[in-house]
mmCIF file of C-alpha atoms in Angstrom:
data_model
loop_
_atom_site.group_PDB
_atom_site.id
_atom_site.type_symbol
_atom_site.label_atom_id
_atom_site.label_comp_id
_atom_site.label_asym_id
_atom_site.label_seq_id
_atom_site.Cartn_x
_atom_site.Cartn_y
_atom_site.Cartn_z
ATOM 1 C CA UNK G 261 0.000 0.000 0.000
ATOM 2 C CA UNK G 262 1.338 3.437 -0.974
ATOM 3 C CA UNK G 263 2.278 5.596 1.992
ATOM 4 C CA UNK G 264 0.732 9.013 2.387
ATOM 5 C CA UNK G 265 3.414 11.632 1.639
ATOM 6 C CA UNK G 266 3.234 15.255 2.715
ATOM 7 C CA UNK G 267 5.606 18.093 1.861
ATOM 8 C CA UNK G 268 5.485 21.070 4.242
ATOM 9 C CA UNK G 269 7.175 24.416 3.637
ATOM 10 C CA UNK G 270 7.594 26.917 6.469
ATOM 11 C CA UNK G 271 10.220 29.566 7.257
ATOM 12 C CA UNK G 272 12.231 30.756 10.242
ATOM 13 C CA UNK G 273 11.674 34.481 9.582
ATOM 14 C CA UNK G 274 9.767 34.678 12.868
ATOM 15 C CA UNK G 275 8.768 31.535 14.745
ATOM 16 C CA UNK G 276 5.062 31.613 13.880
ATOM 17 C CA UNK G 277 5.328 30.037 10.429
ATOM 18 C CA UNK G 278 7.320 27.185 11.940
ATOM 19 C CA UNK G 279 4.922 26.614 14.859
ATOM 20 C CA UNK G 280 1.886 26.530 12.565
ATOM 21 C CA UNK G 281 3.619 23.914 10.424
ATOM 22 C CA UNK G 282 4.523 21.853 13.495
ATOM 23 C CA UNK G 283 0.917 21.950 14.728
ATOM 24 C CA UNK G 284 -0.323 20.593 11.403
ATOM 25 C CA UNK G 285 2.386 17.915 11.277
ATOM 26 C CA UNK G 286 1.510 16.844 14.830
ATOM 27 C CA UNK G 287 -2.133 16.411 13.841
ATOM 28 C CA UNK G 288 -1.337 14.498 10.631
ATOM 29 C CA UNK G 289 0.925 12.117 12.569
ATOM 30 C CA UNK G 290 -1.862 11.544 15.090
ATOM 31 C CA UNK G 291 -4.181 10.492 12.254
ATOM 32 C CA UNK G 292 -1.607 8.568 10.250
ATOM 33 C CA UNK G 293 1.554 7.567 12.163
ATOM 34 C CA UNK G 294 2.978 5.987 9.005
ATOM 35 C CA UNK G 295 2.732 9.183 6.953
ATOM 36 C CA UNK G 296 5.981 10.334 5.390
ATOM 37 C CA UNK G 297 6.258 14.051 6.179
ATOM 38 C CA UNK G 298 9.060 16.207 4.807
ATOM 39 C CA UNK G 299 9.287 19.625 6.482
ATOM 40 C CA UNK G 300 11.536 22.191 4.809
ATOM 41 C CA UNK G 301 12.653 25.698 5.725
ATOM 42 C CA UNK G 302 11.991 27.764 2.597
ATOM 43 C CA UNK G 303 14.849 30.176 3.229
ATOM 44 C CA UNK G 304 17.304 27.375 3.944
ATOM 45 C CA UNK G 305 16.270 25.645 0.752
ATOM 46 C CA UNK G 306 17.105 28.756 -1.252
ATOM 47 C CA UNK G 307 20.473 29.398 0.399
ATOM 48 C CA UNK G 308 21.605 28.908 4.024
ATOM 49 C CA UNK G 309 23.756 32.045 3.766
ATOM 50 C CA UNK G 310 20.936 34.148 2.290
ATOM 51 C CA UNK G 311 18.514 32.694 4.839
ATOM 52 C CA UNK G 312 20.732 33.742 7.758
ATOM 53 C CA UNK G 313 21.162 37.201 6.267
ATOM 54 C CA UNK G 314 17.420 37.744 5.698
ATOM 55 C CA UNK G 315 16.538 36.427 9.140
ATOM 56 C CA UNK G 316 19.133 38.657 10.798
ATOM 57 C CA UNK G 317 17.902 41.672 8.841
ATOM 58 C CA UNK G 318 14.267 40.936 9.739
ATOM 59 C CA UNK G 319 14.996 40.512 13.459
ATOM 60 C CA UNK G 320 17.133 43.648 13.447
ATOM 61 C CA UNK G 321 14.411 45.677 11.727
ATOM 62 C CA UNK G 322 11.598 44.678 14.073
ATOM 63 C CA UNK G 323 13.839 45.182 17.116
ATOM 64 C CA UNK G 324 15.481 48.496 16.166
ATOM 65 C CA UNK G 325 13.687 50.072 13.182
ATOM 66 C CA UNK G 326 10.106 48.741 13.287
ATOM 67 C CA UNK G 327 8.764 51.668 11.233
ATOM 68 C CA UNK G 328 11.083 50.651 8.409
ATOM 69 C CA UNK G 329 9.591 47.163 8.490
ATOM 70 C CA UNK G 330 6.088 48.668 8.571
ATOM 71 C CA UNK G 331 6.877 50.761 5.504
ATOM 72 C CA UNK G 332 8.099 47.667 3.649
ATOM 73 C CA UNK G 333 5.052 45.631 4.737
ATOM 74 C CA UNK G 334 2.428 48.187 3.749
ATOM 75 C CA UNK G 335 4.365 49.158 0.625
ATOM 76 C CA UNK G 336 4.158 45.584 -0.678
ATOM 77 C CA UNK G 337 0.607 44.877 0.529
ATOM 78 C CA UNK G 338 -1.010 45.362 -2.886
ATOM 79 C CA UNK G 339 1.488 44.136 -5.468
ATOM 80 C CA UNK G 340 -0.376 43.281 -8.667
ATOM 81 C CA UNK G 341 -0.309 39.566 -9.588
ATOM 82 C CA UNK G 342 0.652 40.638 -13.134
ATOM 83 C CA UNK G 343 3.587 42.826 -12.057
ATOM 84 C CA UNK G 344 7.191 42.023 -12.949
ATOM 85 C CA UNK G 345 8.074 41.916 -9.243
ATOM 86 C CA UNK G 346 5.406 39.301 -8.546
ATOM 87 C CA UNK G 347 6.567 37.359 -11.587
ATOM 88 C CA UNK G 348 10.096 37.331 -10.180
ATOM 89 C CA UNK G 349 8.876 36.217 -6.737
ATOM 90 C CA UNK G 350 6.766 33.450 -8.283
ATOM 91 C CA UNK G 351 9.875 31.941 -9.879
ATOM 92 C CA UNK G 352 12.169 32.360 -6.871
ATOM 93 C CA UNK G 353 13.805 29.035 -6.026
ATOM 94 C CA UNK G 354 11.723 27.163 -8.585
ATOM 95 C CA UNK G 355 14.547 24.820 -9.552
ATOM 96 C CA UNK G 356 15.104 23.786 -5.930
ATOM 97 C CA UNK G 357 11.384 23.204 -5.482
ATOM 98 C CA UNK G 358 11.200 21.047 -8.602
ATOM 99 C CA UNK G 359 14.065 18.961 -7.256
ATOM 100 C CA UNK G 360 12.227 18.511 -3.935
ATOM 101 C CA UNK G 361 9.057 17.464 -5.712
ATOM 102 C CA UNK G 362 10.934 14.825 -7.707
ATOM 103 C CA UNK G 363 12.567 13.456 -4.564
ATOM 104 C CA UNK G 364 9.518 13.462 -2.264
ATOM 105 C CA UNK G 365 6.666 12.872 -4.756
ATOM 106 C CA UNK G 366 4.097 14.177 -2.259
ATOM 107 C CA UNK G 367 0.340 13.585 -2.168
ATOM 108 C CA UNK G 368 -0.185 16.967 -0.509
ATOM 109 C CA UNK G 369 1.790 20.213 -0.200
ATOM 110 C CA UNK G 370 1.239 22.628 2.695
ATOM 111 C CA UNK G 371 2.751 26.115 2.943
ATOM 112 C CA UNK G 372 2.772 28.291 6.057
ATOM 113 C CA UNK G 373 4.973 30.923 4.376
ATOM 114 C CA UNK G 374 3.584 33.041 1.514
ATOM 115 C CA UNK G 375 6.472 33.394 -0.955
ATOM 116 C CA UNK G 376 6.963 29.676 -1.519
ATOM 117 C CA UNK G 377 3.187 29.301 -1.861
ATOM 118 C CA UNK G 378 3.365 31.772 -4.741
ATOM 119 C CA UNK G 379 5.970 29.714 -6.574
ATOM 120 C CA UNK G 380 3.971 26.513 -6.159
ATOM 121 C CA UNK G 381 0.681 28.220 -7.056
ATOM 122 C CA UNK G 382 2.168 29.433 -10.331
ATOM 123 C CA UNK G 383 3.327 25.891 -11.084
ATOM 124 C CA UNK G 384 -0.204 24.684 -10.303
ATOM 125 C CA UNK G 385 -1.673 27.180 -12.790
ATOM 126 C CA UNK G 386 0.750 26.214 -15.563
ATOM 127 C CA UNK G 387 0.175 22.494 -15.044
ATOM 128 C CA UNK G 388 3.719 21.831 -13.791
ATOM 129 C CA UNK G 389 2.268 20.722 -10.446
ATOM 130 C CA UNK G 390 -0.676 18.321 -10.132
ATOM 131 C CA UNK G 391 -0.606 17.879 -6.337
ATOM 132 C CA UNK G 392 -3.168 19.672 -4.081
ATOM 133 C CA UNK G 393 -1.697 22.842 -2.592
ATOM 134 C CA UNK G 394 -2.788 24.293 0.781
ATOM 135 C CA UNK G 395 -1.754 27.677 2.161
ATOM 136 C CA UNK G 396 -2.085 28.366 5.902
ATOM 137 C CA UNK G 397 -2.326 32.117 6.542
ATOM 138 C CA UNK G 398 -0.589 32.872 9.841
ATOM 139 C CA UNK G 399 -1.938 36.389 10.514
ATOM 140 C CA UNK G 400 -5.314 38.029 11.084
ATOM 141 C CA UNK G 401 -4.923 40.351 8.119
ATOM 142 C CA UNK G 402 -4.405 40.021 4.373
ATOM 143 C CA UNK G 403 -1.372 40.856 2.269
ATOM 144 C CA UNK G 404 -0.821 40.419 -1.458
ATOM 145 C CA UNK G 405 1.898 37.814 -0.893
ATOM 146 C CA UNK G 406 -0.661 35.394 0.575
ATOM 147 C CA UNK G 407 -3.002 35.685 -2.413
ATOM 148 C CA UNK G 408 -2.323 33.252 -5.273
ATOM 149 C CA UNK G 409 -5.010 31.886 -7.573
ATOM 150 C CA UNK G 410 -3.304 28.514 -8.023
ATOM 151 C CA UNK G 411 -3.794 27.548 -4.364
ATOM 152 C CA UNK G 412 -6.423 24.821 -3.881
ATOM 153 C CA UNK G 413 -7.248 25.610 -0.253
ATOM 154 C CA UNK G 414 -6.680 28.479 2.150
ATOM 155 C CA UNK G 415 -6.765 27.942 5.901
ATOM 156 C CA UNK G 416 -7.464 31.269 7.609
ATOM 157 C CA UNK G 417 -7.857 32.560 11.149
ATOM 158 C CA UNK G 418 -10.905 34.814 10.963
ATOM 159 C CA UNK G 419 -13.805 36.011 8.829
ATOM 160 C CA UNK G 420 -12.034 39.315 8.155
ATOM 161 C CA UNK G 421 -9.334 37.472 6.222
ATOM 162 C CA UNK G 422 -11.931 35.355 4.378
ATOM 163 C CA UNK G 423 -13.784 38.460 3.229
ATOM 164 C CA UNK G 424 -10.524 40.161 2.247
ATOM 165 C CA UNK G 425 -9.484 37.214 0.086
ATOM 166 C CA UNK G 426 -12.893 37.059 -1.582
ATOM 167 C CA UNK G 427 -12.752 40.791 -2.341
ATOM 168 C CA UNK G 428 -9.457 40.155 -4.159
ATOM 169 C CA UNK G 429 -10.907 37.470 -6.376
ATOM 170 C CA UNK G 430 -10.273 34.224 -4.480
ATOM 171 C CA UNK G 431 -13.015 31.599 -4.853
ATOM 172 C CA UNK G 432 -14.989 31.468 -1.543
ATOM 173 C CA UNK G 433 -15.095 27.677 -1.808
ATOM 174 C CA UNK G 434 -11.311 27.559 -1.442
ATOM 175 C CA UNK G 435 -11.299 29.464 1.874
ATOM 176 C CA UNK G 436 -11.884 27.773 5.234
ATOM 177 C CA UNK G 437 -12.003 29.582 8.574
ATOM 178 C CA UNK G 438 -10.642 27.075 11.094
ATOM 179 C CA UNK G 439 -8.478 29.415 13.156
ATOM 180 C CA UNK G 440 -4.708 29.497 12.712
ATOM 181 C CA UNK G 441 -3.512 25.974 13.587
ATOM 182 C CA UNK G 442 -1.952 25.612 17.039
ATOM 183 C CA UNK G 443 -0.673 22.553 18.865
ATOM 184 C CA UNK G 444 -3.223 20.327 20.555
ATOM 185 C CA UNK G 445 -1.497 20.970 23.913
ATOM 186 C CA UNK G 446 -3.100 24.438 24.017
ATOM 187 C CA UNK G 447 -6.527 22.760 23.979
ATOM 188 C CA UNK G 448 -5.892 20.543 27.003
ATOM 189 C CA UNK G 449 -7.282 21.414 30.412
ATOM 190 C CA UNK G 450 -4.627 22.111 33.050
ATOM 191 C CA UNK G 451 -4.463 21.700 36.831
ATOM 192 C CA UNK G 452 -3.541 25.169 38.109
ATOM 193 C CA UNK G 453 -2.824 23.969 41.648
ATOM 194 C CA UNK G 454 -0.180 21.565 40.345
ATOM 195 C CA UNK G 455 1.424 24.262 38.201
ATOM 196 C CA UNK G 456 1.421 26.891 40.968
ATOM 197 C CA UNK G 457 3.235 24.417 43.215
ATOM 198 C CA UNK G 458 5.673 23.383 40.471
ATOM 199 C CA UNK G 459 6.781 26.951 39.827
ATOM 200 C CA UNK G 460 6.541 28.240 43.393
ATOM 201 C CA UNK G 461 3.850 30.810 42.617
ATOM 202 C CA UNK G 462 1.217 32.245 44.962
ATOM 203 C CA UNK G 463 -2.254 30.878 44.048
ATOM 204 C CA UNK G 464 -4.030 33.988 45.309
ATOM 205 C CA UNK G 465 -2.027 36.564 43.354
ATOM 206 C CA UNK G 466 -2.856 37.776 39.841
ATOM 207 C CA UNK G 467 -0.242 36.498 37.395
ATOM 208 C CA UNK G 468 1.098 38.332 34.362
ATOM 209 C CA UNK G 469 2.826 36.398 31.589
ATOM 210 C CA UNK G 470 5.335 38.559 29.700
ATOM 211 C CA UNK G 471 6.509 37.073 26.397
ATOM 212 C CA UNK G 472 9.438 38.660 24.549
ATOM 213 C CA UNK G 473 8.975 36.512 21.434
ATOM 214 C CA UNK G 474 11.135 33.620 20.232
ATOM 215 C CA UNK G 475 13.994 35.993 19.401
ATOM 216 C CA UNK G 476 13.543 38.204 22.476
ATOM 217 C CA UNK G 477 12.531 41.370 20.644
ATOM 218 C CA UNK G 478 9.676 42.728 22.779
ATOM 219 C CA UNK G 479 10.402 46.431 23.048
ATOM 220 C CA UNK G 480 11.848 47.756 26.351
ATOM 221 C CA UNK G 481 11.446 44.434 28.178
ATOM 222 C CA UNK G 482 13.690 45.542 31.044
ATOM 223 C CA UNK G 483 11.537 48.611 31.671
ATOM 224 C CA UNK G 484 8.390 46.520 31.413
ATOM 225 C CA UNK G 485 9.680 44.043 33.998
ATOM 226 C CA UNK G 486 10.843 46.797 36.322
ATOM 227 C CA UNK G 487 7.417 48.417 36.141
ATOM 228 C CA UNK G 488 5.522 45.159 36.742
ATOM 229 C CA UNK G 489 7.932 44.150 39.495
ATOM 230 C CA UNK G 490 7.229 47.374 41.386
ATOM 231 C CA UNK G 491 3.619 48.141 40.459
ATOM 232 C CA UNK G 492 1.571 49.135 43.507
ATOM 233 C CA UNK G 493 -0.984 46.322 43.172
ATOM 234 C CA UNK G 494 0.269 42.928 44.486
ATOM 235 C CA UNK G 495 0.875 40.547 41.590
ATOM 236 C CA UNK G 496 3.476 38.156 40.198
ATOM 237 C CA UNK G 497 4.994 37.718 36.761
ATOM 238 C CA UNK G 498 6.469 35.057 34.502
ATOM 239 C CA UNK G 499 8.898 36.436 31.923
ATOM 240 C CA UNK G 500 10.001 34.437 28.861
ATOM 241 C CA UNK G 501 13.022 35.918 27.039
ATOM 242 C CA UNK G 502 13.244 33.501 24.116
ATOM 243 C CA UNK G 503 16.654 32.765 22.619
ATOM 244 C CA UNK G 504 18.041 36.177 23.580
ATOM 245 C CA UNK G 505 20.644 35.356 26.261
ATOM 246 C CA UNK G 506 21.748 38.982 26.554
ATOM 247 C CA UNK G 507 18.186 40.017 27.298
ATOM 248 C CA UNK G 508 17.863 37.265 29.899
ATOM 249 C CA UNK G 509 21.015 38.369 31.731
ATOM 250 C CA UNK G 510 20.000 42.033 31.567
ATOM 251 C CA UNK G 511 17.147 41.266 33.952
ATOM 252 C CA UNK G 512 19.420 40.116 36.819
ATOM 253 C CA UNK G 513 19.073 43.293 38.852
ATOM 254 C CA UNK G 514 15.364 43.663 38.147
ATOM 255 C CA UNK G 515 14.427 40.138 39.214
ATOM 256 C CA UNK G 516 16.543 40.354 42.376
ATOM 257 C CA UNK G 517 15.292 43.737 43.578
ATOM 258 C CA UNK G 518 11.589 44.034 42.798
ATOM 259 C CA UNK G 519 8.608 44.120 45.136
ATOM 260 C CA UNK G 520 6.497 41.608 43.187
ATOM 261 C CA UNK G 521 8.043 38.208 42.412
ATOM 262 C CA UNK G 522 9.202 37.553 38.848
ATOM 263 C CA UNK G 523 10.066 34.139 37.388
ATOM 264 C CA UNK G 524 12.422 34.365 34.434
ATOM 265 C CA UNK G 525 12.966 31.868 31.620
ATOM 266 C CA UNK G 526 14.823 31.683 28.318
ATOM 267 C CA UNK G 527 13.290 29.802 25.403
ATOM 268 C CA UNK G 528 10.651 27.318 26.610
ATOM 269 C CA UNK G 529 8.511 24.566 25.099
ATOM 270 C CA UNK G 530 5.836 24.630 27.807
ATOM 271 C CA UNK G 531 4.297 28.070 27.371
ATOM 272 C CA UNK G 532 0.873 26.430 27.631
ATOM 273 C CA UNK G 533 1.624 25.787 31.338
ATOM 274 C CA UNK G 534 2.327 29.459 31.911
ATOM 275 C CA UNK G 535 -0.801 30.496 30.009
ATOM 276 C CA UNK G 536 -2.889 28.144 32.137
ATOM 277 C CA UNK G 537 -1.983 29.978 35.362
ATOM 278 C CA UNK G 538 -1.869 33.540 34.038
ATOM 279 C CA UNK G 539 -4.587 36.181 34.170
ATOM 280 C CA UNK G 540 -3.234 38.236 31.273
ATOM 281 C CA UNK G 541 -0.364 38.114 28.784
ATOM 282 C CA UNK G 542 1.827 41.046 27.722
ATOM 283 C CA UNK G 543 3.305 40.212 24.333
ATOM 284 C CA UNK G 544 4.082 40.992 20.727
ATOM 285 C CA UNK G 545 1.224 40.360 18.307
ATOM 286 C CA UNK G 546 2.589 37.533 16.177
ATOM 287 C CA UNK G 547 -0.163 35.420 14.664
ATOM 288 C CA UNK G 548 0.757 32.252 16.546
ATOM 289 C CA UNK G 549 1.182 33.717 20.044
ATOM 290 C CA UNK G 550 -2.147 35.481 19.516
ATOM 291 C CA UNK G 551 -3.792 32.218 18.416
ATOM 292 C CA UNK G 552 -2.295 30.221 21.283
ATOM 293 C CA UNK G 553 -3.450 32.836 23.799
ATOM 294 C CA UNK G 554 -6.962 32.930 22.343
ATOM 295 C CA UNK G 555 -7.119 29.125 22.389
ATOM 296 C CA UNK G 556 -6.276 29.290 26.123
ATOM 297 C CA UNK G 557 -8.902 32.091 26.541
ATOM 298 C CA UNK G 558 -6.156 34.347 27.862
ATOM 299 C CA UNK G 559 -6.650 38.151 27.617
ATOM 300 C CA UNK G 560 -3.847 39.969 25.800
ATOM 301 C CA UNK G 561 -2.081 43.298 26.164
ATOM 302 C CA UNK G 562 -0.090 44.101 23.031
ATOM 303 C CA UNK G 563 2.850 46.359 23.884
ATOM 304 C CA UNK G 564 4.067 48.728 21.163
ATOM 305 C CA UNK G 565 2.809 46.657 18.220
ATOM 306 C CA UNK G 566 5.252 46.512 15.338
ATOM 307 C CA UNK G 567 3.858 48.284 12.235
ATOM 308 C CA UNK G 568 2.711 45.749 9.696
ATOM 309 C CA UNK G 569 1.051 42.411 10.335
ATOM 310 C CA UNK G 570 1.491 42.639 14.123
ATOM 311 C CA UNK G 571 -0.190 46.035 14.238
ATOM 312 C CA UNK G 572 -3.103 44.591 12.262
ATOM 313 C CA UNK G 573 -3.270 41.545 14.560
ATOM 314 C CA UNK G 574 -3.415 43.900 17.568
ATOM 315 C CA UNK G 575 -6.287 45.842 15.991
ATOM 316 C CA UNK G 576 -8.105 42.549 15.404
ATOM 317 C CA UNK G 577 -7.823 41.684 19.107
ATOM 318 C CA UNK G 578 -8.965 45.131 20.167
ATOM 319 C CA UNK G 579 -12.014 44.994 17.848
ATOM 320 C CA UNK G 580 -13.041 41.663 19.318
ATOM 321 C CA UNK G 581 -12.608 42.712 22.952
ATOM 322 C CA UNK G 582 -9.945 40.094 23.714
ATOM 323 C CA UNK G 583 -6.982 42.475 23.834
ATOM 324 C CA UNK G 584 -5.804 45.978 24.661
ATOM 325 C CA UNK G 585 -3.037 47.968 22.975
ATOM 326 C CA UNK G 586 -0.366 49.818 24.991
ATOM 327 C CA UNK G 587 1.621 52.268 22.871
ATOM 328 C CA UNK G 588 4.166 53.153 25.590
ATOM 329 C CA UNK G 589 5.239 52.175 29.099
ATOM 330 C CA UNK G 590 2.803 54.615 30.750
ATOM 331 C CA UNK G 591 -0.095 53.148 28.758
ATOM 332 C CA UNK G 592 0.994 49.684 29.790
ATOM 333 C CA UNK G 593 1.140 50.546 33.496
ATOM 334 C CA UNK G 594 -2.288 52.164 33.394
ATOM 335 C CA UNK G 595 -3.858 49.210 31.578
ATOM 336 C CA UNK G 596 -2.272 46.657 33.919
ATOM 337 C CA UNK G 597 -3.295 48.544 37.065
ATOM 338 C CA UNK G 598 -6.810 49.072 35.771
ATOM 339 C CA UNK G 599 -7.282 45.395 34.917
ATOM 340 C CA UNK G 600 -5.768 44.199 38.188
ATOM 341 C CA UNK G 601 -8.122 46.463 40.139
ATOM 342 C CA UNK G 602 -11.117 45.504 37.992
ATOM 343 C CA UNK G 603 -11.011 41.719 37.586
ATOM 344 C CA UNK G 604 -14.526 41.751 36.122
ATOM 345 C CA UNK G 605 -13.072 43.459 33.034
ATOM 346 C CA UNK G 606 -10.404 40.792 32.767
ATOM 347 C CA UNK G 607 -13.182 38.213 32.909
ATOM 348 C CA UNK G 608 -15.034 40.019 30.123
ATOM 349 C CA UNK G 609 -11.846 39.904 28.029
ATOM 350 C CA UNK G 610 -11.458 36.210 28.818
ATOM 351 C CA UNK G 611 -15.021 35.557 27.656
ATOM 352 C CA UNK G 612 -14.381 37.572 24.497
ATOM 353 C CA UNK G 613 -11.199 35.571 23.825
ATOM 354 C CA UNK G 614 -13.166 32.340 24.156
ATOM 355 C CA UNK G 615 -15.540 33.474 21.383
ATOM 356 C CA UNK G 616 -12.981 34.551 18.753
ATOM 357 C CA UNK G 617 -11.787 31.136 17.533
ATOM 358 C CA UNK G 618 -13.846 27.982 16.917
ATOM 359 C CA UNK G 619 -11.350 25.719 18.752
ATOM 360 C CA UNK G 620 -9.478 22.577 17.664
ATOM 361 C CA UNK G 621 -7.913 24.602 14.856
ATOM 362 C CA UNK G 622 -5.277 22.075 13.755
ATOM 363 C CA UNK G 623 -7.811 19.244 13.838
ATOM 364 C CA UNK G 624 -10.276 21.205 11.707
ATOM 365 C CA UNK G 625 -7.559 22.223 9.250
ATOM 366 C CA UNK G 626 -6.236 18.688 8.799
ATOM 367 C CA UNK G 627 -9.789 17.321 8.335
ATOM 368 C CA UNK G 628 -10.189 19.686 5.404
ATOM 369 C CA UNK G 629 -6.753 18.892 3.970
ATOM 370 C CA UNK G 630 -7.374 15.149 4.014
ATOM 371 C CA UNK G 631 -10.769 15.682 2.413
ATOM 372 C CA UNK G 632 -9.062 17.709 -0.321
ATOM 373 C CA UNK G 633 -6.628 14.852 -0.991
ATOM 374 C CA UNK G 634 -9.480 12.345 -1.279
ATOM 375 C CA UNK G 635 -11.396 14.614 -3.649
ATOM 376 C CA UNK G 636 -8.271 15.038 -5.762
ATOM 377 C CA UNK G 637 -7.733 11.268 -5.935
ATOM 378 C CA UNK G 638 -11.359 10.757 -6.965
ATOM 379 C CA UNK G 639 -11.168 13.387 -9.699
ATOM 380 C CA UNK G 640 -7.930 11.869 -11.046
ATOM 381 C CA UNK G 641 -9.496 8.383 -11.113
ATOM 382 C CA UNK G 642 -12.530 9.686 -12.982
ATOM 383 C CA UNK G 643 -10.407 11.028 -15.847
#
């Protein structure tokens, strides 16, 4: 019997594309442990040297010159599909992709990064690719680089994105609102008493989770921690610094000398534990951290959203009542104090968060993908 083969493309320009891919792979393996899944980093496939350079430039821009990134993002948001630039992008790395297709011979291709989806979509339109192609959109806003008419199925996070795609000519039947796929572990119920004891936290104190992002680029984290550590209302905080060792060490004096206890971590794989015992999260507005928080029904405070997709994600949260936006440290302190003193508002935000996504996002997405494969097989057999 032929094994089910899946080819997944993600990218490490921000951890969200990778985590969405991993959530889908986890769900496919649960359904079919024998499936052969090949997961490739799009940038690394092009060129490891170029990949490192682009990733370094991206991280540097969002950390130090976020307005420059915002200008690039919005400036490319409406590139015409017929433009020379889009034509160039749709052929970028095509030879490497063709080689991968010959080696893997997949039954299904999944992309969580837009540029590679464009290359494959163009091949689908020209008949060079006969395999079903799925694009997973990892933000709560639309951008021209996600929109390619050769894609068979779009997995999107909200109705706003669905309507935006339809307005740009995408067939409504190709678009499915499942929520951005997150790992099943964010769906599981936790035992807060066990987690409070494990981490030495006070069960009766409000808990703030402060996430700096995978690369530790949350703006002014040291000032944020100092403020939370000394805010007048009794609370406690968990701070996750990601892979940024310098950022982690910079908090030595803050953690040791603050009024409210702060637990500090580097990169972790158990953020779902921290979300389960937190009352609110202070974070960047990447599509995956937003989706994971919403899945855990955790209210969000977005601190100094980066212009571009994160700014749009923050606006999405604010519109739906699940998040607040703090544009500076004074805003942040006022919002935190207000919510700590008015827990009924935090509960309203929690209820709003619980209504934004349908739940079981990865499961829903994979159901649709497997159905697409079966429909494709049937149509091929009928020819």
